[in-house]
XYZ file of C-alpha atoms in Angstrom:
559
model
C 106.563 123.563 120.555
C 105.502 121.267 117.951
C 102.082 119.304 119.300
C 102.295 115.726 119.527
C 99.933 113.163 118.293
C 97.447 111.854 120.876
C 98.372 108.330 119.366
C 101.570 108.791 119.200
C 101.844 109.148 123.051
C 99.489 106.717 123.016
C 101.479 103.800 120.854
C 104.587 105.284 123.150
C 102.472 104.142 126.631
C 102.249 100.783 124.997
C 105.356 99.346 123.544
C 106.455 100.819 126.876
C 104.357 99.128 128.543
C 104.341 96.186 127.143
C 108.356 95.312 127.687
C 107.293 96.298 131.927
C 104.254 94.603 132.147
C 104.447 92.568 135.853
C 106.306 95.216 136.986
C 104.091 97.659 136.171
C 101.169 97.275 136.780
C 102.504 96.037 140.253
C 103.118 99.363 140.857
C 100.135 100.439 139.968
C 98.325 98.277 142.158
C 99.825 100.164 144.991
C 99.816 103.047 144.141
C 95.766 102.385 143.411
C 95.215 100.570 146.817
C 96.786 103.751 148.305
C 94.533 106.989 145.984
C 91.386 104.478 147.068
C 92.374 104.447 150.589
C 93.163 107.548 150.393
C 89.575 108.788 148.593
C 87.984 106.733 151.431
C 89.429 108.137 154.720
C 88.500 112.166 152.540
C 85.136 111.140 152.659
C 84.865 110.196 156.225
C 86.562 113.593 157.325
C 84.565 115.378 155.009
C 81.562 114.919 156.351
C 80.910 111.902 154.485
C 78.776 110.262 151.381
C 76.597 112.469 150.945
C 78.755 114.984 150.544
C 80.621 115.358 146.977
C 83.834 113.898 146.991
C 83.326 110.255 146.686
C 83.228 110.960 143.436
C 86.735 110.941 143.232
C 86.522 106.953 143.999
C 86.076 107.170 139.873
C 89.921 108.380 139.394
C 91.223 105.374 140.611
C 89.006 103.019 138.879
C 89.537 104.325 135.921
C 93.214 104.520 135.746
C 93.500 100.268 137.226
C 90.748 99.843 134.299
C 93.111 101.611 131.607
C 96.324 100.215 133.028
C 95.559 96.892 134.205
C 92.687 96.282 132.080
C 89.075 95.267 131.659
C 90.152 92.542 134.783
C 91.906 95.402 136.516
C 89.200 98.590 136.385
C 86.661 95.678 137.733
C 88.666 94.731 140.845
C 89.618 98.014 141.962
C 85.533 99.081 141.284
C 84.199 95.765 143.805
C 87.190 97.765 146.637
C 86.116 101.098 145.828
C 82.322 100.280 146.304
C 83.369 98.443 149.503
C 85.102 100.919 150.864
C 82.748 103.175 150.472
C 80.316 101.221 150.807
C 78.537 99.778 154.439
C 80.596 100.996 156.819
C 80.560 104.325 154.879
C 78.434 107.431 156.608
C 75.890 108.761 154.772
C 76.644 111.385 157.095
C 79.779 112.125 159.776
C 78.021 114.424 162.239
C 73.874 113.055 163.144
C 75.818 108.563 162.384
C 72.740 108.212 159.342
C 73.964 105.203 157.658
C 73.624 104.664 153.874
C 70.619 102.600 152.593
C 72.095 99.626 150.874
C 70.652 99.805 147.448
C 72.917 103.095 147.619
C 75.938 102.095 147.827
C 74.931 98.932 146.341
C 74.107 101.163 143.370
C 77.096 103.439 143.067
C 79.752 99.893 143.880
C 77.338 99.187 140.138
C 78.417 102.589 138.540
C 81.905 102.168 139.697
C 82.110 98.084 138.034
C 80.695 99.267 135.350
C 83.272 102.459 134.657
C 86.188 100.474 134.978
C 84.426 97.475 132.986
C 84.437 100.128 130.535
C 87.369 101.909 130.878
C 89.268 98.812 130.940
C 87.868 97.192 127.559
C 88.635 100.632 126.365
C 92.137 100.310 126.828
C 92.206 97.482 125.299
C 90.707 97.917 122.685
C 92.553 101.134 121.875
C 96.028 99.287 122.467
C 94.655 96.479 119.926
C 93.968 98.616 117.401
C 97.196 100.647 117.921
C 99.124 96.375 117.825
C 97.241 96.807 114.538
C 98.317 100.176 113.222
C 102.164 99.239 114.398
C 101.782 96.001 112.824
C 100.393 97.606 109.297
C 103.065 100.165 110.116
C 106.022 97.070 109.790
C 103.901 95.043 107.057
C 102.803 94.660 104.021
C 98.988 94.423 104.237
C 98.765 92.421 101.186
C 101.345 89.603 101.851
C 101.826 90.268 105.223
C 105.307 90.238 104.385
C 107.701 92.396 106.473
C 107.533 96.163 104.278
C 110.610 99.204 104.275
C 110.831 100.168 107.345
C 110.723 96.937 108.913
C 113.946 96.649 106.946
C 115.864 99.093 108.433
C 114.172 98.521 112.320
C 115.728 94.208 111.565
C 119.089 95.231 109.548
C 121.235 96.888 112.409
C 120.200 93.012 114.488
C 121.488 91.309 111.892
C 124.736 92.512 110.900
C 125.407 92.211 114.731
C 124.714 88.419 114.957
C 126.802 88.221 111.401
C 129.249 84.942 112.199
C 132.967 86.618 110.568
C 133.221 83.628 108.695
C 130.541 84.204 106.758
C 129.674 86.644 104.510
C 125.693 88.491 105.119
C 124.213 90.259 102.059
C 121.561 92.096 101.463
C 119.177 92.010 97.548
C 116.829 92.750 96.342
C 114.415 91.257 93.226
C 112.376 93.692 91.425
C 109.728 91.942 88.820
C 110.390 93.713 86.004
C 107.035 92.969 83.524
C 105.367 93.956 86.379
C 102.903 96.588 84.498
C 102.434 94.095 81.698
C 100.860 91.454 83.881
C 99.224 94.129 86.186
C 97.218 95.313 83.053
C 96.514 92.177 81.473
C 95.424 90.216 84.927
C 94.085 93.061 87.061
C 96.765 93.025 90.590
C 95.419 90.438 92.189
C 98.060 88.498 89.678
C 101.155 90.729 91.702
C 100.338 89.312 94.722
C 99.995 85.925 93.582
C 103.258 86.517 91.853
C 105.117 87.803 94.936
C 103.274 84.425 96.853
C 105.061 81.995 95.074
C 108.329 84.096 94.729
C 108.689 84.820 98.021
C 107.590 80.432 98.587
C 110.560 79.501 96.452
C 112.995 82.538 98.435
C 112.077 80.250 101.698
C 113.162 77.022 100.730
C 116.330 78.363 101.449
C 117.861 78.053 104.120
C 120.349 80.073 104.346
C 117.437 83.755 103.220
C 117.731 84.368 107.108
C 115.328 87.463 105.960
C 112.667 88.462 103.847
C 110.822 91.237 103.410
C 108.734 94.205 100.491
C 109.598 97.116 100.346
C 107.911 97.993 97.212
C 104.775 96.256 95.802
C 107.140 95.003 92.819
C 110.144 94.553 94.884
C 111.301 91.061 97.684
C 114.095 91.517 98.819
C 116.401 88.936 100.896
C 119.586 88.623 103.609
C 122.269 85.187 102.291
C 123.833 84.214 105.268
C 127.042 81.713 103.523
C 130.651 81.432 103.544
C 132.024 84.122 100.126
C 131.756 80.598 97.697
C 128.291 79.720 97.995
C 126.638 83.117 97.730
C 127.082 83.690 94.219
C 125.879 80.516 93.265
C 123.434 80.875 95.439
C 121.432 84.219 94.556
C 122.055 83.048 90.971
C 120.015 79.920 91.861
C 116.959 82.120 93.569
C 117.226 84.849 90.215
C 116.155 81.028 88.071
C 114.147 79.430 90.261
C 112.447 82.964 90.326
C 112.021 83.750 86.271
C 110.232 80.380 85.861
C 106.847 80.286 85.111
C 104.043 81.430 88.350
C 100.986 79.846 88.725
C 97.716 81.767 88.650
C 94.044 80.791 88.024
C 94.603 77.876 85.758
C 97.241 79.749 83.351
C 101.063 79.388 83.304
C 102.554 83.377 83.303
C 106.026 84.580 83.109
C 108.271 86.307 85.547
C 110.985 88.385 83.934
C 113.054 89.663 87.408
C 116.319 91.180 88.360
C 118.829 91.533 91.694
C 120.627 94.172 92.726
C 122.498 92.448 95.630
C 125.669 94.870 98.786
C 127.364 92.860 100.974
C 126.415 94.234 104.808
C 128.808 94.527 107.381
C 131.062 97.462 106.234
C 131.868 99.755 109.304
C 130.160 102.693 108.999
C 127.327 102.248 107.294
C 123.490 102.494 108.174
C 120.279 100.295 106.858
C 119.653 103.599 104.547
C 122.829 103.407 102.461
C 122.720 99.591 102.394
C 119.248 99.619 101.104
C 120.433 102.843 99.186
C 123.547 100.361 97.716
C 121.010 97.627 96.519
C 118.626 100.095 94.916
C 121.545 101.579 93.229
C 123.312 97.845 91.856
C 119.416 96.720 90.990
C 118.911 99.802 88.664
C 122.064 99.144 87.048
C 121.321 96.378 86.342
C 117.911 97.012 84.613
C 120.338 100.098 82.702
C 122.547 97.737 81.046
C 120.413 94.721 80.824
C 121.700 92.179 83.587
C 120.134 89.769 85.607
C 122.243 90.450 87.726
C 124.366 93.016 90.014
C 126.761 93.771 93.149
C 127.158 97.041 94.327
C 130.511 98.218 93.503
C 131.136 102.113 94.895
C 132.191 103.231 91.376
C 128.585 102.699 91.108
C 127.781 106.196 93.354
C 129.860 107.897 91.222
C 128.517 106.940 87.971
C 124.803 107.229 88.849
C 125.171 110.397 90.646
C 127.691 111.810 87.830
C 123.809 110.968 85.528
C 121.508 112.194 88.171
C 124.111 116.016 88.011
C 123.880 115.650 84.303
C 120.048 115.819 83.752
C 119.874 118.600 86.618
C 121.913 120.351 84.231
C 120.995 119.647 80.783
C 117.423 120.325 81.947
C 119.052 124.243 82.073
C 121.926 123.794 78.687
C 119.573 124.582 76.614
C 118.198 128.187 77.822
C 121.607 128.946 78.563
C 123.238 128.622 75.253
C 125.015 125.382 76.110
C 123.899 122.829 73.886
C 125.107 123.440 69.793
C 125.275 121.233 66.578
C 127.446 120.105 65.125
C 126.616 119.444 61.103
C 128.560 116.430 58.750
C 128.072 116.136 55.576
C 126.737 112.977 53.546
C 128.334 112.120 49.598
C 126.415 111.045 46.979
C 128.681 108.434 45.764
C 127.297 107.942 41.955
C 127.918 112.150 41.070
C 129.883 113.070 44.153
C 128.392 115.848 45.130
C 127.734 116.587 49.229
C 123.734 116.400 48.887
C 122.678 116.254 52.544
C 124.601 116.710 56.282
C 123.515 115.983 59.349
C 123.376 117.621 62.428
C 125.377 115.808 65.924
C 124.919 117.338 69.290
C 127.171 118.661 71.043
C 127.599 120.488 74.729
C 129.626 122.524 75.266
C 129.315 122.649 79.783
C 130.563 125.860 81.194
C 132.878 122.948 84.143
C 132.998 120.027 82.507
C 134.350 120.935 78.956
C 132.933 118.689 76.226
C 131.122 116.538 77.613
C 130.002 113.612 73.852
C 126.441 112.888 73.697
C 126.798 109.126 74.154
C 127.303 110.466 78.204
C 124.450 112.270 78.220
C 121.810 111.573 75.233
C 120.893 107.439 75.989
C 119.482 108.844 79.630
C 117.820 111.504 78.480
C 116.269 108.814 76.330
C 115.481 107.692 79.107
C 113.274 110.894 80.702
C 111.312 113.342 79.645
C 113.653 116.264 78.949
C 114.647 114.609 74.925
C 111.276 116.355 74.280
C 113.118 118.665 74.687
C 115.968 118.610 73.175
C 114.603 116.965 69.964
C 112.970 120.602 69.980
C 116.307 122.498 70.134
C 118.232 120.640 67.716
C 114.615 120.429 65.097
C 114.273 124.266 65.902
C 118.555 124.675 65.306
C 118.967 122.747 62.219
C 116.137 123.966 60.500
C 117.032 127.307 61.130
C 120.858 126.243 59.737
C 118.950 125.719 56.537
C 117.798 128.378 55.787
C 121.177 130.098 56.749
C 122.405 128.255 54.682
C 119.668 128.368 51.595
C 120.454 131.830 51.526
C 124.579 131.390 51.745
C 123.206 128.745 48.179
C 124.169 126.170 50.000
C 121.606 123.182 48.761
C 121.739 120.667 50.466
C 118.942 118.785 53.002
C 119.578 118.746 56.595
C 118.956 115.150 58.712
C 118.351 115.519 63.039
C 118.362 111.648 64.978
C 114.509 110.962 66.665
C 114.129 109.578 69.953
C 111.351 106.506 70.266
C 110.117 108.770 73.017
C 109.368 111.918 70.259
C 107.563 109.368 67.929
C 105.590 107.853 70.856
C 105.168 111.857 71.733
C 101.157 112.578 70.211
C 101.515 116.352 68.715
C 104.966 115.426 67.233
C 104.514 115.787 63.735
C 102.280 118.909 63.703
C 105.647 120.365 65.677
C 107.993 119.219 62.673
C 105.186 120.991 60.073
C 105.464 124.129 62.485
C 109.181 124.036 62.703
C 109.214 123.866 58.726
C 106.222 126.620 57.804
C 108.779 129.364 60.264
C 111.622 128.441 58.709
C 109.876 128.261 55.361
C 111.378 124.699 55.043
C 109.596 122.513 52.218
C 110.411 118.571 52.814
C 112.884 118.417 50.136
C 115.048 120.157 52.826
C 114.552 117.941 55.920
C 115.478 113.734 56.968
C 114.620 112.218 59.964
C 116.373 109.654 61.566
C 115.187 106.294 63.539
C 116.503 104.130 64.705
C 115.505 100.419 64.361
C 115.386 99.407 67.264
C 113.064 102.379 68.241
C 111.176 101.409 65.668
C 109.945 98.287 66.877
C 109.631 99.240 70.500
C 106.030 99.819 69.054
C 105.685 99.698 65.822
C 102.245 100.378 64.668
C 102.068 103.057 66.752
C 105.638 104.465 65.015
C 103.891 103.988 61.305
C 101.088 105.580 61.605
C 103.449 108.797 63.373
C 106.083 108.149 59.946
C 102.908 108.073 57.725
C 101.905 111.560 59.404
C 105.725 112.626 59.155
C 105.364 111.286 54.759
C 102.577 113.783 54.230
C 104.963 116.694 54.689
C 107.414 114.944 51.989
C 110.396 114.395 54.943
C 112.915 111.887 53.586
C 112.510 109.076 56.631
C 115.432 107.262 56.683
C 116.105 103.892 59.122
C 119.380 104.607 61.861
C 121.926 102.236 62.383
C 120.001 99.720 60.190
C 121.369 95.835 61.549
C 122.178 96.349 64.868
C 118.637 96.515 66.132
C 116.556 93.571 66.188
C 115.430 92.616 62.234
C 112.902 94.886 60.526
C 112.137 93.410 58.067
C 108.606 91.421 58.313
C 108.081 95.596 59.103
C 110.159 97.244 56.207
C 107.417 96.751 53.323
C 105.078 99.002 56.056
C 107.020 102.097 56.903
C 107.116 104.703 54.899
C 111.252 105.346 54.784
C 112.982 106.484 52.196
C 116.790 105.989 53.790
C 118.364 102.883 54.918
C 121.956 104.063 57.273
C 124.108 100.838 57.708
C 125.801 101.460 60.937
C 129.350 101.933 60.805
C 129.670 98.831 62.962
C 129.567 97.157 59.813
C 131.198 99.573 58.025
C 134.668 99.420 59.664
C 134.861 96.132 58.373
C 134.892 96.342 54.714
C 137.979 96.253 53.680
C 139.349 93.293 56.588
C 135.531 91.070 56.736
C 134.461 90.034 53.006
C 131.928 88.683 54.457
C 130.514 92.053 55.793
C 130.973 93.268 52.100
C 128.756 90.296 50.870
C 125.830 91.712 54.066
C 125.915 94.894 53.237
C 125.233 94.427 49.321
C 122.452 92.365 49.836
C 121.146 95.320 52.148
C 121.494 97.660 49.257
C 120.173 95.155 46.434
C 117.053 94.668 49.157
C 116.290 98.783 49.925
C 116.995 99.330 45.682
C 114.109 97.157 45.098
C 111.875 98.525 47.878
C 112.760 101.492 45.582
C 115.301 103.232 49.309
C 118.268 104.563 49.216
C 121.071 103.741 51.140
C 123.714 105.193 53.630
C 126.480 103.929 54.978
C 128.055 105.998 57.686
C 131.162 105.181 59.644
C 133.413 106.109 55.931
C 137.461 106.047 57.536
C 139.322 104.844 54.314
C 139.965 105.252 50.608
C 139.314 101.363 50.377
C 136.213 101.222 52.522
C 135.014 104.471 49.640
C 135.732 102.629 46.723
C 134.240 98.903 47.988
C 130.962 100.714 48.425
C 130.641 102.673 45.593
C 131.376 99.415 43.760
C 128.982 97.108 45.289
C 126.554 100.738 44.693
C 125.855 102.120 47.680
C 124.360 105.718 47.243
C 125.738 108.235 49.932
C 128.547 107.714 52.191
C 129.419 110.068 55.265
C 131.913 110.005 57.843
C 135.660 111.109 58.867
C 137.083 110.237 55.702
C 135.173 113.326 54.373
C 135.061 115.968 56.715
C 134.792 115.475 60.608
C 131.275 116.910 62.491
C 132.118 121.130 62.444
C 129.759 124.153 63.645
C 127.378 125.253 61.280
C 130.254 128.133 59.938
C 133.364 126.072 58.711
C 130.651 123.890 57.665
C 129.800 126.292 55.107
C 133.354 127.810 54.745
C 134.016 123.690 53.915
C 131.294 123.311 51.027
C 132.608 126.760 49.561
C 136.017 125.781 49.741
C 134.989 121.796 48.158
C 132.987 123.065 45.287
C 130.042 120.988 47.234
C 131.657 118.285 45.651
C 133.613 115.449 47.014
C 137.031 114.845 46.419
């Protein structure tokens, strides 16, 4: 049988006695009086005070203090002392009586024992009450915590007015790490306190809690029409600046919401669904999101897919396809882009868009990128042996650039496959570069020392990087396909692309157009001076063997 902690037993005891206090103390007093009387009779029947049976009187005295408290211990100690006092002989047989000092001293010891027992009981009770409070509250903000919420939700849902909507919302401080690193942990306590007061100002918030250090939760109760408006107002209010040490600080918040009251849902289910809605809002870059059942399927699939991705490399489920890039001035195929494919044994062909974005949010992207680099360089070496002379481009993630030793990994693989810098090209998205420009520049400079061609991928879709472009050791700019596909239908796009080409050339860079699908787009790009083209018009991505046959069949040229 498993041992039950003493603290748990005491907590359970005090919880029960608090609810039944009068009944327990009345019943205990009756039993204790009987016990005192019984012990007094036993002492007399066994020969008097001179025998050890009188020590049994400490038992009801200590119990009186423990159950009733210091006052109860004192009262019952006096009763016990008197019951063994002047009327109780020292020796019943000889009729010898106690001295006054004898029974008074014993009574004094009884009083001390009863009082101390009561004080110890009260102290233990207060300590356990404090532990119980700590278990249900955040000690810094005094707000009810996750455990208290789970206990409160059933009662809140049972009291819900049928004509009103009851919803649980979680409000997260998204820039908590930045605030804490800059101003210390006290700023988060201040932020939580001020946000709580703003939420409390809305009288329809029936319950406020703090399930995590940087998350506030609140329950809204109102009709269907006002619920969304109130939540939006609270979100807007939460995003107003907070005051900290005389400074106004921006707080970036998001909200995830779930509707309460549906049958068969546990408190844990509601909280998990609200957290899921918050995660979806964060993932999609929205201020708020409301839980929908299909979110469960999507989230579970994402988690499962990432778990399966971790073993996909070892089980040879990942492979590379190659899409050619043509030099527009000469028509020669100068390069190819390595594009990852996942042949799942159950799901079939899993598109990169289904797993790469999530992998980039985790450390799995390092394993995926290393696999792609290794396979791409092995293929380059294979192409060279077949007299296919071209470079292969590999996409690099933001996390890769921030990982110490990434440039060294690339150098080791190049040495392993005996490749030169001209054989390898790395593509980095514009938005990835701007997440940490200084770190990106440092890592890219290391890579440029290997004479690798570096390209800005999806140029024009992120934030403007013009102020950093001259600092980056880039060789190419790759214009995003969203522009290229509109070339033959939107004259303004032609001007934008042409201006980008001229700017790149003035900086000594080449321009690659991706997503070229029509002859019209190809001809326009050629006319305005684009250097390279890539897209379905030229060829679809294909496995390395198919690529080799396609290349040989076309004499390494297009068209």
